[in-house]
Short mmCIF file of C-alpha atoms in Angstrom, two decimals:
data_model
loop_
_atom_site.label_atom_id
_atom_site.label_comp_id
_atom_site.label_asym_id
_atom_site.label_seq_id
_atom_site.Cartn_x
_atom_site.Cartn_y
_atom_site.Cartn_z
CA MET L 56 18.36 13.85 -12.07
CA SER L 57 21.64 12.33 -10.66
CA GLN L 58 24.50 13.23 -11.45
CA MET L 59 27.78 11.63 -12.23
CA PRO L 60 30.57 12.67 -9.98
CA GLN L 61 33.35 15.32 -11.69
CA GLN L 62 36.83 13.01 -11.32
CA ALA L 63 39.76 14.80 -10.03
CA ALA L 64 42.55 15.70 -12.45
CA VAL L 65 45.79 14.21 -10.26
CA SER L 66 49.19 12.74 -11.23
CA LYS L 67 49.72 9.71 -8.40
CA CYS L 68 47.16 7.95 -6.92
CA PRO L 69 45.88 10.20 -3.09
CA SER L 70 46.37 6.62 -1.35
CA CYS L 71 49.68 4.57 -2.79
CA GLU L 72 51.44 7.31 -4.91
CA GLU L 73 51.36 5.50 -7.56
CA PRO L 74 51.47 7.99 -10.73
CA LEU L 75 48.45 7.91 -12.75
CA GLU L 76 47.38 8.56 -16.74
CA PRO L 77 44.76 11.92 -17.55
CA GLY L 78 41.40 10.34 -17.30
CA ASP L 79 41.68 7.37 -14.63
CA ARG L 80 39.20 6.48 -12.80
CA PHE L 81 40.76 4.20 -10.18
CA CYS L 82 44.62 3.43 -8.98
CA GLY L 83 45.88 0.37 -11.46
CA ALA L 84 47.83 -0.41 -8.63
CA CYS L 85 45.95 -0.06 -5.09
CA GLY L 86 42.02 0.27 -7.48
CA TYR L 87 41.58 3.19 -5.32
CA ASP L 88 37.81 5.25 -6.66
CA LEU L 89 39.92 8.64 -7.98
CA SER L 90 35.98 10.27 -7.93
CA VAL L 91 36.07 10.45 -4.51
CA VAL L 92 38.62 12.57 -2.71
CA PRO L 93 39.86 15.45 -5.47
CA ALA L 94 43.60 16.39 -5.50
CA PRO L 95 45.03 18.27 -3.95
CA PRO L 96 45.40 21.70 -4.46
CA GLU L 97 49.18 22.31 -5.77
CA ASP L 98 50.03 25.72 -4.46
CA SER L 99 49.38 24.77 -0.55
CA PRO L 100 51.74 21.49 -0.60
CA THR L 101 52.03 22.24 3.55
CA VAL L 102 49.19 21.92 6.37
CA VAL L 103 48.44 25.52 7.95
CA MET L 104 48.90 24.61 11.71
CA ASN L 105 47.62 26.82 14.81
CA GLY L 106 46.86 29.83 12.50
CA ALA L 107 50.39 30.01 10.98
CA ALA L 108 50.93 31.24 7.30
CA PRO L 109 51.99 28.88 4.57
CA GLY L 110 55.45 29.28 3.87
CA PRO L 111 57.88 27.51 1.45
CA GLY L 112 58.19 23.76 2.19
CA PRO L 113 58.58 20.16 1.01
CA ALA L 114 56.25 19.35 -2.46
CA ARG L 115 53.79 17.69 -1.98
CA ASP L 116 55.77 14.31 -3.17
CA GLU L 117 58.36 15.51 0.59
CA VAL L 118 56.27 16.05 3.09
CA ASP L 119 57.35 13.16 6.37
CA TRP L 120 54.06 12.12 6.05
CA PRO L 121 54.22 10.08 9.83
CA THR L 122 54.89 13.28 11.72
CA ALA L 123 52.57 15.64 10.46
CA ARG L 124 49.75 16.93 12.43
CA ASP L 125 46.12 16.24 11.96
CA SER L 126 43.89 18.68 12.17
CA ASP L 127 42.70 19.01 15.82
CA GLY L 128 46.87 20.04 16.19
CA GLN L 129 48.30 17.40 17.80
CA GLY L 130 51.22 16.20 17.00
CA ARG L 131 50.19 12.20 16.21
CA PRO L 132 49.97 9.68 12.91
CA ALA L 133 47.32 10.81 10.91
CA PRO L 134 44.75 7.89 11.20
CA VAL L 135 45.86 5.51 7.98
CA HIS L 136 42.04 4.08 6.02
CA ALA L 137 42.32 3.57 2.35
CA ALA L 138 39.73 6.40 1.70
CA ALA L 139 42.06 8.93 4.54
CA GLU L 140 41.21 12.63 3.76
CA LEU L 141 43.97 14.92 2.67
CA PRO L 142 45.90 16.54 5.48
CA GLY L 143 44.70 20.27 5.61
CA THR L 144 41.47 20.21 4.13
CA ASP L 145 37.95 18.44 4.53
CA SER L 146 35.94 15.96 2.48
CA GLY L 147 35.59 18.32 -0.22
CA GLY L 148 39.28 19.20 -0.05
CA SER L 149 39.41 22.77 0.85
CA PRO L 150 41.09 24.37 4.02
CA LEU L 151 40.46 23.35 6.95
CA PRO L 152 40.10 26.65 9.30
CA PRO L 153 42.52 27.96 11.45
CA GLN L 154 42.01 26.69 15.32
CA GLU L 155 42.20 29.48 17.99
CA PRO L 156 46.32 28.92 20.01
CA SER L 157 44.32 29.21 22.85
CA ALA L 158 42.09 25.54 22.56
CA PRO L 159 43.09 23.31 24.99
CA GLU L 160 45.17 20.57 23.87
CA GLU L 161 44.51 16.93 24.74
CA PRO L 162 47.07 15.24 26.91
CA ALA L 163 49.53 12.97 25.02
CA ARG L 164 49.09 9.40 24.79
CA GLU L 165 49.58 6.30 23.29
CA PRO L 166 50.01 5.88 19.05
CA GLY L 167 47.34 3.68 17.80
CA ARG L 168 44.76 4.67 20.98
CA GLU L 169 41.72 6.15 19.22
CA SER L 170 40.10 9.32 20.86
CA ALA L 171 36.40 9.18 21.28
CA GLN L 172 35.95 11.19 18.37
CA GLU L 173 37.33 8.54 15.87
CA HIS L 174 36.53 5.13 13.84
CA SER L 175 38.42 2.17 14.62
CA SER L 176 38.48 2.86 10.57
CA GLY L 177 40.36 5.71 10.81
CA VAL L 178 37.45 8.06 10.11
CA ARG L 179 36.71 11.08 12.35
CA LEU L 180 33.87 12.27 13.48
CA ASP L 181 35.68 16.19 14.43
CA ARG L 182 34.67 18.05 11.66
CA PRO L 183 33.86 22.10 11.81
CA SER L 184 30.43 23.62 12.23
CA GLU L 185 28.01 22.98 9.78
CA PRO L 186 25.59 24.65 8.90
CA ASP L 187 22.13 22.78 9.70
CA GLU L 188 20.47 23.44 6.74
CA TYR L 189 22.24 23.74 2.53
CA PRO L 190 20.60 24.83 -0.64
CA LEU L 191 19.75 21.88 -2.66
CA GLN L 192 18.95 21.84 -5.93
CA ALA L 193 15.36 21.22 -6.87
CA PRO L 194 15.09 17.56 -8.89
CA ALA L 195 14.20 17.16 -12.78
CA PRO L 196 10.42 16.01 -12.99
CA ARG L 197 10.78 12.23 -13.84
CA SER L 198 12.42 12.00 -10.96
CA ALA L 199 10.20 13.78 -8.23
CA PRO L 200 8.77 11.54 -5.92
CA GLU L 201 5.14 10.45 -5.59
CA PRO L 202 2.68 11.67 -3.03
CA ALA L 203 2.32 10.16 0.19
CA ALA L 204 -1.24 8.03 -0.90
CA ALA L 205 0.14 5.85 -3.76
CA ALA L 206 -2.29 3.90 -2.58
CA PRO L 207 -5.78 4.63 -5.03
CA ALA L 208 -8.69 4.46 -3.42
CA ALA L 209 -11.75 3.06 -4.67
CA GLY L 210 -13.85 5.45 -4.51
CA ALA L 211 -10.98 7.18 -6.72
CA GLY L 212 -12.10 5.64 -10.09
CA GLY L 213 -10.85 2.80 -9.41
CA LYS L 214 -10.31 -0.86 -7.91
CA VAL L 215 -7.11 -1.33 -5.30
CA CYS L 216 -5.19 -4.36 -6.12
CA VAL L 217 -6.03 -7.09 -2.92
CA ALA L 218 -2.22 -8.38 -3.17
CA CYS L 219 -0.16 -5.42 -2.71
CA ARG L 220 -3.31 -2.90 -1.63
CA ALA L 221 -1.16 -0.75 -3.89
CA GLY L 222 -1.99 -0.77 -7.52
CA ARG L 223 -4.87 -0.27 -9.85
CA VAL L 224 -6.99 -2.63 -11.51
CA ASP L 225 -7.08 -2.59 -15.69
CA ARG L 226 -9.47 -3.04 -16.98
CA ASP L 227 -8.12 -6.62 -17.97
CA GLY L 228 -8.82 -7.92 -14.48
CA TYR L 229 -5.06 -7.27 -13.64
CA CYS L 230 -2.82 -4.91 -11.54
CA GLU L 231 -1.00 -2.41 -12.57
CA ASN L 232 2.00 -2.94 -10.10
CA CYS L 233 2.80 -5.75 -9.13
CA GLY L 234 0.55 -7.92 -12.12
CA HIS L 235 -1.18 -10.05 -9.98
CA ALA L 236 -4.78 -11.86 -11.24
CA GLN L 237 -7.47 -9.86 -9.82
CA PRO L 238 -10.34 -12.05 -8.40
CA ARG L 239 -13.45 -11.78 -11.14
CA GLU L 240 -16.99 -9.91 -8.96
CA ARG L 241 -18.99 -12.88 -9.55
CA ASP L 242 -16.74 -15.36 -8.15
CA HIS L 243 -17.72 -14.24 -4.88
CA MET L 244 -21.85 -12.42 -4.40
CA GLU L 245 -23.59 -12.17 -1.57
CA GLN L 246 -26.02 -9.33 -1.00
CA GLU L 247 -28.79 -8.50 1.73
CA SER L 248 -32.60 -6.58 1.18
CA GLY L 249 -34.47 -6.87 4.36
CA PRO L 250 -35.21 -10.18 5.58
CA VAL L 251 -34.21 -11.88 2.76
CA ALA L 252 -30.03 -12.58 1.82
CA ALA L 253 -28.66 -14.69 -1.01
CA VAL L 254 -24.87 -16.03 -0.94
CA SER L 255 -23.46 -16.98 -4.54
CA ASP L 256 -19.60 -18.59 -4.48
CA ARG L 257 -17.53 -19.94 -8.27
CA GLY L 258 -16.68 -23.74 -6.02
CA LEU L 259 -13.17 -25.19 -6.00
CA ARG L 260 -13.50 -26.75 -9.42
CA HIS L 261 -15.02 -24.60 -11.91
CA HIS L 262 -13.06 -21.65 -14.14
CA ARG L 263 -15.10 -19.01 -13.78
CA ASN L 264 -19.20 -18.54 -11.81
CA GLU L 265 -22.00 -18.67 -13.87
CA ASP L 266 -25.09 -19.34 -10.97
CA ALA L 267 -26.52 -15.53 -11.15
CA PHE L 268 -29.57 -13.87 -8.08
CA SER L 269 -31.94 -11.97 -7.47
CA VAL L 270 -33.32 -10.88 -4.40
CA GLY L 271 -35.17 -8.08 -2.51
CA CYS L 272 -38.53 -6.49 -1.06
CA THR L 273 -41.48 -4.95 -1.53
CA ALA L 274 -44.85 -4.31 -0.71
CA LEU L 275 -48.71 -5.62 -2.13
CA PRO L 276 -51.03 -2.90 -2.15
CA ASP L 277 -52.37 -3.21 0.84
CA GLY L 278 -49.82 -2.59 2.18
CA ALA L 279 -47.90 -5.74 3.25
CA PRO L 280 -44.67 -7.07 2.92
CA ALA L 281 -43.90 -9.21 0.19
CA THR L 282 -39.80 -10.66 0.12
CA VAL L 283 -38.63 -12.34 -3.72
CA ALA L 284 -35.52 -14.27 -4.24
CA ILE L 285 -34.98 -15.81 -8.03
CA VAL L 286 -31.31 -18.53 -8.62
CA CYS L 287 -30.44 -19.16 -12.20
CA ASP L 288 -27.48 -21.72 -12.78
CA GLY L 289 -26.31 -21.12 -16.06
CA VAL L 290 -25.60 -24.35 -18.30
CA SER L 291 -22.07 -25.12 -19.47
CA SER L 292 -22.62 -27.23 -22.01
CA ALA L 293 -23.67 -24.03 -23.99
CA THR L 294 -22.09 -21.22 -24.79
CA ARG L 295 -22.57 -17.92 -22.49
CA PRO L 296 -23.55 -19.69 -19.56
CA ASP L 297 -23.25 -16.55 -17.02
CA ASP L 298 -24.66 -13.80 -19.52
CA ALA L 299 -27.65 -16.76 -19.71
CA SER L 300 -27.71 -16.83 -16.32
CA LEU L 301 -27.43 -13.49 -14.75
CA ALA L 302 -29.51 -11.67 -17.99
CA ALA L 303 -32.13 -14.42 -16.50
CA SER L 304 -31.78 -13.86 -13.16
CA ARG L 305 -32.23 -9.65 -13.91
CA ALA L 306 -35.02 -10.38 -15.86
CA ALA L 307 -37.56 -11.90 -13.41
CA GLY L 308 -36.84 -10.01 -10.67
CA GLU L 309 -37.68 -6.64 -11.99
CA SER L 310 -40.58 -8.21 -13.28
CA LEU L 311 -42.00 -9.81 -9.65
CA LEU L 312 -40.66 -6.32 -8.49
CA GLY L 313 -42.80 -4.60 -11.05
CA ALA L 314 -45.76 -6.96 -10.90
CA LEU L 315 -46.62 -7.49 -6.94
CA PRO L 316 -47.20 -4.33 -6.06
CA ARG L 317 -49.66 -2.85 -8.77
CA GLY L 318 -51.46 -6.00 -7.51
CA THR L 319 -51.02 -9.03 -9.94
CA HIS L 320 -51.13 -12.42 -7.50
CA PRO L 321 -47.89 -13.71 -6.68
CA GLN L 322 -47.80 -16.97 -8.72
CA GLN L 323 -49.29 -15.14 -12.00
CA ALA L 324 -46.66 -12.74 -11.25
CA MET L 325 -44.49 -15.40 -11.10
CA HIS L 326 -45.52 -17.09 -13.83
CA ASP L 327 -45.18 -13.53 -16.33
CA ALA L 328 -41.17 -13.59 -14.54
CA ILE L 329 -40.57 -16.75 -15.37
CA LEU L 330 -41.89 -15.59 -19.68
CA ALA L 331 -39.60 -12.05 -19.04
CA ALA L 332 -36.11 -14.55 -18.47
CA SER L 333 -37.15 -16.90 -21.55
CA HIS L 334 -36.99 -13.14 -23.27
CA ALA L 335 -34.21 -11.89 -21.90
CA VAL L 336 -32.17 -15.19 -22.54
CA ASN L 337 -33.54 -16.15 -25.93
CA ALA L 338 -32.03 -12.52 -26.83
CA LEU L 339 -28.60 -12.90 -25.81
CA ALA L 340 -28.19 -15.85 -29.16
CA ALA L 341 -29.25 -13.00 -31.88
CA GLU L 342 -25.29 -12.40 -32.53
CA PRO L 343 -23.48 -10.49 -35.61
CA ALA L 344 -24.09 -14.05 -38.58
CA THR L 345 -19.98 -13.65 -38.40
CA ALA L 346 -19.75 -14.65 -34.97
CA ARG L 347 -22.50 -18.07 -35.78
CA GLU L 348 -20.30 -19.02 -39.00
CA GLN L 349 -16.98 -18.89 -36.58
CA ALA L 350 -18.67 -21.13 -34.28
CA PRO L 351 -21.32 -22.51 -35.92
CA HIS L 352 -21.92 -25.57 -33.33
CA GLN L 353 -22.22 -23.59 -30.44
CA ASN L 354 -25.69 -23.89 -28.20
CA ALA L 355 -27.23 -20.90 -27.70
CA PRO L 356 -27.35 -19.07 -24.42
CA ALA L 357 -29.47 -21.01 -21.47
CA CYS L 358 -29.71 -21.29 -17.94
CA THR L 359 -32.58 -23.23 -15.14
CA LEU L 360 -34.23 -20.43 -13.04
CA VAL L 361 -36.21 -21.07 -9.77
CA GLY L 362 -37.35 -18.52 -7.71
CA ALA L 363 -39.61 -18.16 -4.59
CA VAL L 364 -42.13 -15.22 -3.46
CA VAL L 365 -43.21 -14.50 0.11
CA THR L 366 -45.36 -12.55 1.71
CA ALA L 367 -48.16 -12.53 4.85
CA GLY L 368 -49.55 -16.50 4.48
CA LEU L 369 -48.10 -17.36 0.92
CA LEU L 370 -45.90 -19.02 -0.59
CA VAL L 371 -45.16 -19.37 -4.57
CA VAL L 372 -42.19 -21.17 -6.36
CA GLY L 373 -41.93 -20.94 -9.39
CA TRP L 374 -39.34 -23.61 -11.72
CA VAL L 375 -37.59 -24.63 -15.26
CA GLY L 376 -34.72 -27.43 -14.80
CA ASP L 377 -33.49 -28.75 -12.02
CA SER L 378 -32.45 -25.98 -9.06
CA ARG L 379 -34.95 -26.12 -5.58
CA VAL L 380 -36.61 -25.44 -3.45
CA TYR L 381 -37.05 -26.86 0.24
CA TRP L 382 -39.20 -25.87 3.47
CA VAL L 383 -38.00 -25.91 6.91
CA PRO L 384 -39.35 -25.38 9.54
CA ALA L 385 -38.77 -23.63 12.20
CA ASP L 386 -39.63 -26.72 14.66
CA ARG L 387 -37.10 -29.10 13.72
CA ALA L 388 -39.05 -31.38 15.15
CA THR L 389 -41.19 -30.69 12.00
CA PRO L 390 -40.57 -32.17 8.61
CA PRO L 391 -38.79 -30.34 5.96
CA ALA L 392 -39.81 -31.28 2.61
CA ARG L 393 -39.10 -30.30 -1.09
CA LEU L 394 -41.06 -28.68 -3.10
CA THR L 395 -40.42 -28.60 -6.71
CA GLU L 396 -39.67 -30.95 -8.85
CA ASP L 397 -36.43 -31.18 -10.98
CA ASP L 398 -36.54 -30.94 -15.19
CA SER L 399 -34.41 -33.17 -14.97
CA TRP L 400 -33.72 -37.36 -15.82
CA ALA L 401 -33.27 -38.53 -13.35
CA ALA L 402 -36.91 -37.22 -12.30
CA GLN L 403 -38.48 -38.25 -16.05
CA MET L 404 -37.12 -41.91 -14.77
CA VAL L 405 -38.46 -42.55 -11.46
CA ALA L 406 -42.13 -40.52 -13.10
CA ALA L 407 -42.32 -42.69 -15.53
CA GLY L 408 -41.88 -45.60 -12.49
CA LEU L 409 -39.21 -47.17 -14.65
CA MET L 410 -36.03 -46.75 -11.66
CA SER L 411 -36.25 -45.92 -7.41
CA GLU L 412 -35.18 -42.22 -6.84
CA ALA L 413 -31.82 -43.93 -5.50
CA GLU L 414 -30.85 -45.63 -8.60
CA ALA L 415 -32.45 -42.68 -11.10
CA TYR L 416 -29.56 -40.96 -9.11
CA ALA L 417 -26.93 -42.88 -9.52
CA ASP L 418 -27.06 -42.69 -12.78
CA GLU L 419 -24.33 -41.13 -14.89
CA ARG L 420 -27.16 -39.13 -17.10
CA ALA L 421 -28.76 -38.15 -14.07
CA HIS L 422 -28.45 -34.83 -13.94
CA ALA L 423 -28.99 -33.94 -17.92
CA ILE L 424 -31.94 -31.38 -17.64
CA THR L 425 -35.63 -31.18 -19.89
CA GLY L 426 -36.06 -27.96 -19.43
CA TRP L 427 -34.38 -24.73 -19.59
CA LEU L 428 -34.15 -21.14 -20.84
CA GLY L 429 -32.80 -20.50 -23.66
CA ALA L 430 -33.42 -20.11 -27.55
CA ASP L 431 -32.97 -23.70 -27.86
CA ALA L 432 -35.26 -24.88 -25.84
CA TYR L 433 -37.45 -27.66 -26.81
CA GLU L 434 -40.82 -25.83 -25.33
CA LEU L 435 -41.05 -23.88 -22.19
CA GLU L 436 -43.36 -24.97 -19.42
CA PRO L 437 -43.09 -22.75 -16.52
CA HIS L 438 -44.14 -24.53 -13.47
CA THR L 439 -45.33 -22.15 -9.77
CA ALA L 440 -47.28 -23.93 -7.61
CA SER L 441 -48.02 -22.25 -3.55
CA PHE L 442 -48.18 -23.17 -0.61
CA LYS L 443 -49.95 -22.18 2.37
CA PRO L 444 -47.32 -22.43 5.29
CA ASP L 445 -49.29 -23.34 8.90
CA ARG L 446 -45.61 -22.80 10.85
CA PRO L 447 -43.34 -20.42 10.53
CA GLY L 448 -40.30 -21.44 8.43
CA VAL L 449 -37.32 -20.37 5.96
CA VAL L 450 -37.15 -21.39 2.50
CA VAL L 451 -34.16 -22.28 1.06
CA VAL L 452 -33.69 -21.79 -3.00
CA CYS L 453 -30.17 -23.44 -4.46
CA THR L 454 -29.10 -24.47 -7.44
CA ASP L 455 -27.78 -28.04 -7.43
CA GLY L 456 -23.99 -27.02 -6.71
CA LEU L 457 -26.16 -27.15 -2.89
CA TRP L 458 -28.83 -29.81 -2.77
CA ASN L 459 -25.78 -32.16 -4.42
CA TYR L 460 -24.55 -32.10 -1.15
CA ALA L 461 -27.59 -32.47 1.21
CA GLU L 462 -30.36 -34.08 -1.11
CA SER L 463 -32.86 -35.01 0.62
CA ALA L 464 -35.07 -32.42 3.00
CA GLN L 465 -33.51 -33.89 5.59
CA GLU L 466 -30.68 -33.26 5.17
CA MET L 467 -30.49 -29.63 3.95
CA ALA L 468 -32.67 -29.39 7.14
CA GLU L 469 -30.06 -30.33 8.98
CA ALA L 470 -27.60 -28.19 7.18
CA THR L 471 -29.20 -25.21 7.95
CA PRO L 472 -28.34 -22.84 11.36
CA LEU L 473 -31.21 -23.47 13.68
CA ASP L 474 -31.78 -19.25 13.36
CA ALA L 475 -31.91 -18.62 9.86
CA ALA L 476 -35.07 -17.08 9.88
CA VAL L 477 -33.04 -14.41 12.06
CA ARG L 478 -30.12 -14.85 10.41
CA PRO L 479 -30.48 -15.51 6.69
CA LEU L 480 -27.15 -14.17 4.91
CA HIS L 481 -24.87 -15.91 7.85
CA SER L 482 -26.61 -18.73 7.61
CA ALA L 483 -26.85 -18.73 3.73
CA ARG L 484 -22.75 -18.27 4.43
CA VAL L 485 -23.35 -21.84 6.01
CA LEU L 486 -24.33 -23.17 3.35
CA VAL L 487 -22.28 -22.37 0.98
CA GLY L 488 -19.69 -23.62 2.96
CA HIS L 489 -21.49 -26.76 3.63
CA ALA L 490 -21.02 -27.68 -0.48
CA LEU L 491 -17.46 -25.75 -0.25
CA ASP L 492 -16.09 -28.50 2.08
CA GLY L 493 -17.87 -31.48 0.47
CA GLY L 494 -16.00 -30.98 -2.95
CA GLY L 495 -17.51 -27.67 -4.15
CA HIS L 496 -17.55 -29.95 -7.44
CA ASP L 497 -20.26 -27.65 -9.12
CA ASN L 498 -20.98 -23.19 -8.50
CA VAL L 499 -22.75 -22.70 -5.53
CA THR L 500 -25.88 -20.00 -5.37
CA VAL L 501 -28.41 -19.88 -1.83
CA ALA L 502 -30.84 -17.62 -1.57
CA LEU L 503 -33.38 -17.82 2.50
CA LEU L 504 -36.50 -16.14 3.08
CA PRO L 505 -37.69 -16.40 6.51
CA PHE L 506 -41.57 -17.34 6.15
CA PRO L 507 -43.02 -15.16 9.05
CA ALA L 508 -45.76 -16.62 11.47
CA PRO L 509 -48.91 -16.83 9.21
CA PRO L 510 -51.93 -15.54 10.44
CA GLN L 511 -54.70 -17.80 12.65
CA GLY L 512 -56.79 -20.06 9.57
CA ALA L 513 -54.05 -20.31 7.34
CA GLY L 514 -54.06 -23.69 6.04
CA SER L 515 -51.19 -26.32 5.91
CA ALA L 516 -48.15 -26.47 3.25
#
C-alpha cells in the first residue's frame, strides 16, 4: 500500500530562504514542495571537501552559495534548479562520500557551460555508485498486482467479452470489466452435421432471433444413411415465440433421429415428429396462475415447423405453417420446385381461385398464417409428402425470412451456390447473406441437405 511522503521540519525554504511555519507543506513565496527535499542537517552547515574534516564555519544562512564547490570537487557555481540538491548531500539528505585526493580533476571551463553529465535543467547524473538492488517492503495484499493471465478462458467456467477480450460475462449478458452487452447465443447460429448444415441469424430489424433449427444424421436399419433437418419460426404475436421454436425443433429432431433407426418409415416418422413438437410447444402454455393473471390477453407460445428427411433415393418433407422446402437440382438446366404449400391467408385465396398468386401475396394479409403449433391452434393438421428425385440436387429448408427475398423456386435456385451439395455450410451462409443484403426484415434460418445421385430405376420428383 502506498504511503504519503514525510514532511521535513525546516525553518526556511531551501529554495528562496523564505521563513516557514511548522507544518507548512509548500513555501508561501515560491511554492516549493517541502516534502520533496528534507532539511539539511543542523550540525553540518558546511560542505565536506576532498576528505577534509568539517570544522567551525558560518551558519547555514551565511554560506557563500555562489562559490561553494559541488560534489565533483571543482570550483564553479552550483547549478540552479527549483528542486536542487543541498550542498554536500544526496537526494535523501545524506552526506556524500569524500572524494579521493588523487582523483584527477577536470579542466576548468567557462561558467554556465554544462558537462556531459549534466542536463540543462541542472539535474546531475554523476551520483555516487549505488547498489544494483534495494530491499523493498512487501506490498499490502489489496495492492498486489494481478496475475499476467488476467483474461479468463472460455473453458475456465465463463465466457470472454467480445469487446475488451478480458472481462468475464455475467449471467445478465454484460461484461464485468467494460460493461459491454454481449451478443446473445441465438443471434447467429451455425451447425454442420455430416452432409447437412444450417445457419440462423437474427436479421437486421428484430431485437432477438425467434427462429430455431435442428440437424443431424443417422442410419436406417439396413445401414443406409439418413439426414434430418427441422426449421421452426416463432410466431411474434404470441408470447415466448423463441422458446416455442426452440422446444419444437428439439422435440421434432429427437423424434426423427430416434424413429428412423428403428425402421419407422420416414414419412410416418415425420408425422410423428410434428406431433411431438406440438406437444412440446403446448407444454409451454402451462404457466402459473399468477402469470396468466398478469397477462390474461397474451397468446400461448406458438411457432411454425418445416422439416425434411433424405435417405437413399427418398425425400420426405413435413410442415405446419408458412416455412418452406425447395428442391434445387445440381443440373441448373433442370427446373427447381417448391415442395410445400403455405398455411397462410394468401395460399387459401389462391387455392380457392379468388385471387392470383401475385395479387394474394401483394395483400397486407398475405403472411397471416392459418396453421401453427401451439395450445391455441384451431386444429393441428400435419402435412407430409414424399418424393423420389431422379437426379442429384440439394434440399433447401427455410423460414420466410429467406424466401421473402427469393420467393419463387427459380429465384431460390439462382440464389443457391452451384456447389451447395458439396459445401452446404458455406451455401447456407450465402443464402442468409442474400436475405440480409435484401433488407433482413425478419429472422433468417436455412438448412441444406444434399440429395445424392439416386439408384438406377428410381422415380421422378
